[in-house]
PDB file of C-alpha atoms in Angstrom:
ATOM      1  CA  UNK J   1       0.006  -0.017   0.002  1.00 80.00           C
ATOM      2  CA  UNK J   2       2.842   2.386   0.818  1.00 80.00           C
ATOM      3  CA  UNK J   3       4.682   1.585  -2.370  1.00 80.00           C
ATOM      4  CA  UNK J   4       1.536   2.319  -4.363  1.00 81.00           C
ATOM      5  CA  UNK J   5       0.708   5.487  -2.435  1.00 83.00           C
ATOM      6  CA  UNK J   6       4.224   6.883  -2.707  1.00 83.00           C
ATOM      7  CA  UNK J   7       4.658   5.669  -6.315  1.00 81.00           C
ATOM      8  CA  UNK J   8       7.828   3.854  -5.319  1.00 75.00           C
ATOM      9  CA  UNK J   9       9.415   7.020  -3.846  1.00 83.00           C
ATOM     10  CA  UNK J  10      10.533   5.671  -0.471  1.00 87.00           C
ATOM     11  CA  UNK J  11      13.865   5.580   1.339  1.00 87.00           C
ATOM     12  CA  UNK J  12      15.978   2.627   0.281  1.00 85.00           C
ATOM     13  CA  UNK J  13      17.081   2.052   3.857  1.00 82.00           C
ATOM     14  CA  UNK J  14      15.410  -1.095   5.107  1.00 74.00           C
ATOM     15  CA  UNK J  15      15.867  -2.835   1.777  1.00 75.00           C
ATOM     16  CA  UNK J  16      13.234  -4.434  -0.383  1.00 73.00           C
ATOM     17  CA  UNK J  17      11.349  -5.855   2.578  1.00 74.00           C
ATOM     18  CA  UNK J  18      10.827  -2.588   4.498  1.00 82.00           C
ATOM     19  CA  UNK J  19      11.563   0.454   2.299  1.00 85.00           C
ATOM     20  CA  UNK J  20      11.115   3.723   4.187  1.00 88.00           C
ATOM     21  CA  UNK J  21      10.088   2.111   7.486  1.00 89.00           C
ATOM     22  CA  UNK J  22      11.768   4.022  10.311  1.00 91.00           C
ATOM     23  CA  UNK J  23      10.300   2.060  13.250  1.00 89.00           C
ATOM     24  CA  UNK J  24       7.917  -0.818  13.742  1.00 86.00           C
ATOM     25  CA  UNK J  25       4.691  -1.688  15.540  1.00 90.00           C
ATOM     26  CA  UNK J  26       4.034  -5.183  16.875  1.00 87.00           C
ATOM     27  CA  UNK J  27       1.822  -7.331  14.689  1.00 87.00           C
ATOM     28  CA  UNK J  28      -1.831  -6.606  15.578  1.00 93.00           C
ATOM     29  CA  UNK J  29      -0.972  -3.204  17.082  1.00 96.00           C
ATOM     30  CA  UNK J  30      -2.613  -0.279  15.304  1.00 97.00           C
ATOM     31  CA  UNK J  31      -1.736   3.404  15.134  1.00 97.00           C
ATOM     32  CA  UNK J  32       0.928   5.911  14.150  1.00 95.00           C
ATOM     33  CA  UNK J  33       3.995   4.894  12.221  1.00 93.00           C
ATOM     34  CA  UNK J  34       6.595   7.091  10.490  1.00 92.00           C
ATOM     35  CA  UNK J  35       7.781   6.380   6.949  1.00 91.00           C
ATOM     36  CA  UNK J  36      10.645   8.225   5.209  1.00 91.00           C
ATOM     37  CA  UNK J  37      10.555   9.065   1.519  1.00 90.00           C
ATOM     38  CA  UNK J  38      14.331   9.553   1.156  1.00 90.00           C
ATOM     39  CA  UNK J  39      17.479   8.276   2.832  1.00 91.00           C
ATOM     40  CA  UNK J  40      18.501  11.587   4.419  1.00 92.00           C
ATOM     41  CA  UNK J  41      15.158  11.920   6.140  1.00 92.00           C
ATOM     42  CA  UNK J  42      15.318   8.288   7.216  1.00 93.00           C
ATOM     43  CA  UNK J  43      18.737   8.739   8.872  1.00 93.00           C
ATOM     44  CA  UNK J  44      17.610  11.899  10.722  1.00 95.00           C
ATOM     45  CA  UNK J  45      14.407  10.278  11.998  1.00 94.00           C
ATOM     46  CA  UNK J  46      16.204   7.080  12.979  1.00 93.00           C
ATOM     47  CA  UNK J  47      18.701   9.153  15.017  1.00 94.00           C
ATOM     48  CA  UNK J  48      15.797  10.785  16.895  1.00 95.00           C
ATOM     49  CA  UNK J  49      14.397   7.377  17.806  1.00 93.00           C
ATOM     50  CA  UNK J  50      17.853   6.189  18.864  1.00 91.00           C
ATOM     51  CA  UNK J  51      18.455   9.301  21.007  1.00 93.00           C
ATOM     52  CA  UNK J  52      14.896   9.000  22.490  1.00 92.00           C
ATOM     53  CA  UNK J  53      13.911  12.512  21.560  1.00 95.00           C
ATOM     54  CA  UNK J  54      10.647  11.234  20.086  1.00 95.00           C
ATOM     55  CA  UNK J  55       7.500  10.928  22.260  1.00 96.00           C
ATOM     56  CA  UNK J  56       5.463   7.763  21.771  1.00 96.00           C
ATOM     57  CA  UNK J  57       2.105   7.431  23.475  1.00 98.00           C
ATOM     58  CA  UNK J  58      -0.097   4.347  23.297  1.00 98.00           C
ATOM     59  CA  UNK J  59      -3.592   3.462  24.490  1.00 98.00           C
ATOM     60  CA  UNK J  60      -4.242  -0.048  25.767  1.00 98.00           C
ATOM     61  CA  UNK J  61      -7.244  -1.913  27.060  1.00 98.00           C
ATOM     62  CA  UNK J  62      -6.042  -4.128  29.897  1.00 98.00           C
ATOM     63  CA  UNK J  63      -7.409  -7.136  31.767  1.00 98.00           C
ATOM     64  CA  UNK J  64      -8.271  -6.106  35.332  1.00 97.00           C
ATOM     65  CA  UNK J  65      -7.491  -2.741  36.902  1.00 94.00           C
ATOM     66  CA  UNK J  66      -4.057  -1.546  38.068  1.00 94.00           C
ATOM     67  CA  UNK J  67      -3.662  -1.046  41.817  1.00 93.00           C
ATOM     68  CA  UNK J  68      -2.756   2.627  41.394  1.00 95.00           C
ATOM     69  CA  UNK J  69      -3.765   5.374  38.931  1.00 97.00           C
ATOM     70  CA  UNK J  70      -0.159   5.766  37.830  1.00 97.00           C
ATOM     71  CA  UNK J  71       2.715   3.292  37.549  1.00 97.00           C
ATOM     72  CA  UNK J  72       6.303   3.646  36.292  1.00 97.00           C
ATOM     73  CA  UNK J  73       7.945   0.358  35.308  1.00 97.00           C
ATOM     74  CA  UNK J  74      11.691   0.168  34.833  1.00 97.00           C
ATOM     75  CA  UNK J  75      12.360  -3.507  34.269  1.00 97.00           C
ATOM     76  CA  UNK J  76      15.046  -4.736  31.786  1.00 97.00           C
ATOM     77  CA  UNK J  77      13.940  -6.892  28.852  1.00 97.00           C
ATOM     78  CA  UNK J  78      15.542  -9.666  26.826  1.00 96.00           C
ATOM     79  CA  UNK J  79      14.527 -12.769  24.846  1.00 94.00           C
ATOM     80  CA  UNK J  80      12.854 -15.375  26.989  1.00 91.00           C
ATOM     81  CA  UNK J  81      15.452 -18.066  27.821  1.00 87.00           C
ATOM     82  CA  UNK J  82      13.114 -20.927  26.821  1.00 88.00           C
ATOM     83  CA  UNK J  83      10.378 -19.457  24.592  1.00 89.00           C
ATOM     84  CA  UNK J  84      12.443 -17.632  21.977  1.00 82.00           C
ATOM     85  CA  UNK J  85       9.493 -15.807  20.413  1.00 87.00           C
ATOM     86  CA  UNK J  86       8.679 -14.173  23.777  1.00 94.00           C
ATOM     87  CA  UNK J  87      10.321 -11.324  25.695  1.00 96.00           C
ATOM     88  CA  UNK J  88      10.856 -11.506  29.437  1.00 96.00           C
ATOM     89  CA  UNK J  89      12.022  -9.353  32.284  1.00 96.00           C
ATOM     90  CA  UNK J  90      15.572 -10.485  33.040  1.00 94.00           C
ATOM     91  CA  UNK J  91      18.317  -8.914  35.249  1.00 93.00           C
ATOM     92  CA  UNK J  92      20.767  -8.801  32.349  1.00 92.00           C
ATOM     93  CA  UNK J  93      18.276  -7.431  29.813  1.00 95.00           C
ATOM     94  CA  UNK J  94      18.311  -4.087  28.078  1.00 96.00           C
ATOM     95  CA  UNK J  95      16.982  -1.022  29.885  1.00 96.00           C
ATOM     96  CA  UNK J  96      13.212  -0.601  29.442  1.00 96.00           C
ATOM     97  CA  UNK J  97      11.136   2.251  30.915  1.00 97.00           C
ATOM     98  CA  UNK J  98       7.381   2.755  30.584  1.00 98.00           C
ATOM     99  CA  UNK J  99       5.007   5.135  32.358  1.00 98.00           C
ATOM    100  CA  UNK J 100       1.359   4.083  32.696  1.00 98.00           C
ATOM    101  CA  UNK J 101      -1.692   6.155  33.591  1.00 98.00           C
ATOM    102  CA  UNK J 102      -5.249   4.974  34.024  1.00 98.00           C
ATOM    103  CA  UNK J 103      -7.595   6.982  31.775  1.00 98.00           C
ATOM    104  CA  UNK J 104     -10.847   5.157  32.491  1.00 97.00           C
ATOM    105  CA  UNK J 105     -11.979   2.243  34.580  1.00 96.00           C
ATOM    106  CA  UNK J 106     -14.099  -0.272  32.660  1.00 97.00           C
ATOM    107  CA  UNK J 107     -15.826  -3.588  33.401  1.00 96.00           C
ATOM    108  CA  UNK J 108     -13.058  -5.845  34.853  1.00 97.00           C
ATOM    109  CA  UNK J 109     -10.663  -3.770  32.727  1.00 97.00           C
ATOM    110  CA  UNK J 110      -9.257  -0.306  32.156  1.00 98.00           C
ATOM    111  CA  UNK J 111      -8.151   2.084  29.424  1.00 98.00           C
ATOM    112  CA  UNK J 112      -4.488   2.816  29.977  1.00 98.00           C
ATOM    113  CA  UNK J 113      -2.184   5.482  28.540  1.00 98.00           C
ATOM    114  CA  UNK J 114       1.363   4.223  28.103  1.00 98.00           C
ATOM    115  CA  UNK J 115       4.308   6.568  27.450  1.00 98.00           C
ATOM    116  CA  UNK J 116       7.395   4.839  26.138  1.00 96.00           C
ATOM    117  CA  UNK J 117      10.755   6.135  27.278  1.00 94.00           C
ATOM    118  CA  UNK J 118      12.602   3.287  25.520  1.00 93.00           C
ATOM    119  CA  UNK J 119      11.503   1.237  22.539  1.00 90.00           C
ATOM    120  CA  UNK J 120      12.111  -2.439  23.241  1.00 93.00           C
ATOM    121  CA  UNK J 121      10.327  -5.273  21.503  1.00 93.00           C
ATOM    122  CA  UNK J 122       6.983  -6.061  23.244  1.00 96.00           C
ATOM    123  CA  UNK J 123       7.845  -3.515  25.955  1.00 97.00           C
ATOM    124  CA  UNK J 124       4.336  -2.293  26.812  1.00 97.00           C
ATOM    125  CA  UNK J 125       2.898  -5.787  26.644  1.00 97.00           C
ATOM    126  CA  UNK J 126       5.508  -7.346  28.992  1.00 98.00           C
ATOM    127  CA  UNK J 127       5.466  -4.397  31.444  1.00 98.00           C
ATOM    128  CA  UNK J 128       1.680  -4.596  31.668  1.00 98.00           C
ATOM    129  CA  UNK J 129       1.932  -8.353  32.218  1.00 97.00           C
ATOM    130  CA  UNK J 130       4.383  -7.527  35.008  1.00 97.00           C
ATOM    131  CA  UNK J 131       1.729  -5.288  36.609  1.00 97.00           C
ATOM    132  CA  UNK J 132      -0.754  -8.161  36.430  1.00 96.00           C
ATOM    133  CA  UNK J 133      -2.874  -6.372  33.820  1.00 98.00           C
ATOM    134  CA  UNK J 134      -1.990  -7.737  30.363  1.00 98.00           C
ATOM    135  CA  UNK J 135      -3.371  -6.215  27.189  1.00 98.00           C
ATOM    136  CA  UNK J 136      -6.867  -7.473  26.286  1.00 98.00           C
ATOM    137  CA  UNK J 137      -6.576  -9.965  23.419  1.00 97.00           C
ATOM    138  CA  UNK J 138      -2.823 -10.592  23.929  1.00 97.00           C
ATOM    139  CA  UNK J 139      -2.560 -14.320  23.230  1.00 94.00           C
ATOM    140  CA  UNK J 140       1.167 -14.393  24.115  1.00 95.00           C
ATOM    141  CA  UNK J 141       1.280 -12.567  27.479  1.00 96.00           C
ATOM    142  CA  UNK J 142      -2.367 -12.760  28.687  1.00 96.00           C
ATOM    143  CA  UNK J 143      -2.165 -15.766  30.943  1.00 94.00           C
ATOM    144  CA  UNK J 144      -4.512 -16.182  33.937  1.00 95.00           C
ATOM    145  CA  UNK J 145      -5.637 -12.531  34.069  1.00 96.00           C
ATOM    146  CA  UNK J 146      -6.856 -12.830  30.479  1.00 96.00           C
ATOM    147  CA  UNK J 147      -8.829 -16.008  31.311  1.00 96.00           C
ATOM    148  CA  UNK J 148     -10.392 -14.324  34.349  1.00 96.00           C
ATOM    149  CA  UNK J 149     -11.240 -11.264  32.253  1.00 97.00           C
ATOM    150  CA  UNK J 150     -12.867 -13.353  29.495  1.00 96.00           C
ATOM    151  CA  UNK J 151     -14.911 -15.288  32.045  1.00 96.00           C
ATOM    152  CA  UNK J 152     -16.075 -12.157  33.859  1.00 96.00           C
ATOM    153  CA  UNK J 153     -16.970 -10.085  30.781  1.00 96.00           C
ATOM    154  CA  UNK J 154     -17.761 -12.577  28.007  1.00 96.00           C
ATOM    155  CA  UNK J 155     -15.721 -10.417  25.670  1.00 96.00           C
ATOM    156  CA  UNK J 156     -13.371 -11.898  23.035  1.00 95.00           C
ATOM    157  CA  UNK J 157     -11.023  -9.416  21.345  1.00 96.00           C
ATOM    158  CA  UNK J 158     -10.275  -9.694  17.601  1.00 96.00           C
ATOM    159  CA  UNK J 159      -6.629  -8.767  18.301  1.00 97.00           C
ATOM    160  CA  UNK J 160      -4.511  -7.289  21.075  1.00 97.00           C
ATOM    161  CA  UNK J 161      -6.114  -3.962  22.060  1.00 98.00           C
ATOM    162  CA  UNK J 162      -2.987  -1.788  21.785  1.00 98.00           C
ATOM    163  CA  UNK J 163      -2.950   1.422  19.715  1.00 98.00           C
ATOM    164  CA  UNK J 164      -0.137   3.928  19.008  1.00 98.00           C
ATOM    165  CA  UNK J 165      -2.269   7.029  19.507  1.00 98.00           C
ATOM    166  CA  UNK J 166       0.350   9.770  19.275  1.00 97.00           C
ATOM    167  CA  UNK J 167       3.879  10.235  17.970  1.00 97.00           C
ATOM    168  CA  UNK J 168       5.959  13.432  18.327  1.00 97.00           C
ATOM    169  CA  UNK J 169       9.275  14.182  16.599  1.00 97.00           C
ATOM    170  CA  UNK J 170      11.273  17.055  15.083  1.00 97.00           C
ATOM    171  CA  UNK J 171      10.709  17.680  11.369  1.00 95.00           C
ATOM    172  CA  UNK J 172      13.980  16.600   9.605  1.00 92.00           C
ATOM    173  CA  UNK J 173      14.187  19.810   7.552  1.00 91.00           C
ATOM    174  CA  UNK J 174      12.547  22.578   9.614  1.00 94.00           C
ATOM    175  CA  UNK J 175      13.157  21.223  13.162  1.00 93.00           C
ATOM    176  CA  UNK J 176       9.516  22.045  13.897  1.00 96.00           C
ATOM    177  CA  UNK J 177       8.082  19.763  16.592  1.00 97.00           C
ATOM    178  CA  UNK J 178       5.346  17.655  15.022  1.00 96.00           C
ATOM    179  CA  UNK J 179       2.727  15.618  16.866  1.00 97.00           C
ATOM    180  CA  UNK J 180       0.790  13.140  14.796  1.00 95.00           C
ATOM    181  CA  UNK J 181      -2.270  11.372  16.115  1.00 97.00           C
ATOM    182  CA  UNK J 182      -4.203   8.302  14.989  1.00 97.00           C
ATOM    183  CA  UNK J 183      -7.835   8.042  16.038  1.00 96.00           C
ATOM    184  CA  UNK J 184      -8.929   4.808  17.734  1.00 96.00           C
ATOM    185  CA  UNK J 185      -9.900   2.203  15.117  1.00 97.00           C
ATOM    186  CA  UNK J 186     -13.386   0.770  15.022  1.00 97.00           C
ATOM    187  CA  UNK J 187     -12.510  -2.505  16.744  1.00 97.00           C
ATOM    188  CA  UNK J 188     -10.923  -0.641  19.677  1.00 98.00           C
ATOM    189  CA  UNK J 189     -13.920   1.687  20.032  1.00 97.00           C
ATOM    190  CA  UNK J 190     -16.312  -1.274  19.935  1.00 97.00           C
ATOM    191  CA  UNK J 191     -14.317  -3.025  22.674  1.00 97.00           C
ATOM    192  CA  UNK J 192     -14.516   0.092  24.860  1.00 96.00           C
ATOM    193  CA  UNK J 193     -18.285   0.345  24.284  1.00 96.00           C
ATOM    194  CA  UNK J 194     -18.717  -3.315  25.227  1.00 97.00           C
ATOM    195  CA  UNK J 195     -16.674  -2.880  28.418  1.00 97.00           C
ATOM    196  CA  UNK J 196     -18.253   0.383  29.636  1.00 94.00           C
ATOM    197  CA  UNK J 197     -19.563   0.146  33.186  1.00 83.00           C
ATOM    198  CA  UNK J 198     -23.323   0.505  32.886  1.00 72.00           C
TER     199      UNK J 198
END
């Protein structure tokens, strides 16, 4: 779709598989993503992500409700020692820092705002699992809280309910601070409607 929309004019960085893609979202995560149309822009944007000068904000529907309205999780992450497709909190992992804020309490669940201070693979999902409130619909990290949530609400998610709602960065040419926002997709809005406390 990107190749068609941009008529092939995308940064060559990332090769044939991912032309122009500056950063990634997990499979089944919706929302904002930045794509570069030339190599110079790609390098400047990539440097901002590496230096953590970007601001990445996500919304997540979680199983259960966190014990406090705000949580900061600083737990290092690395590949799971046994299940290689999973990420786990490990003492020798890479630094990972996420700030969570409860936006709305729902039926056996909550709408959470997550601000990423680092950008590790599966970071939000693993840190929410660590808090005992995994993302609704997360088949990898849901565990017992997800089973309890499904039993209590009768809701089955079509995917993991995680959405990159806002992304801020400096324009590569003008240095103007840009904030891009992606509205909640229909499946996320429907999930919230289903889980409203009536």
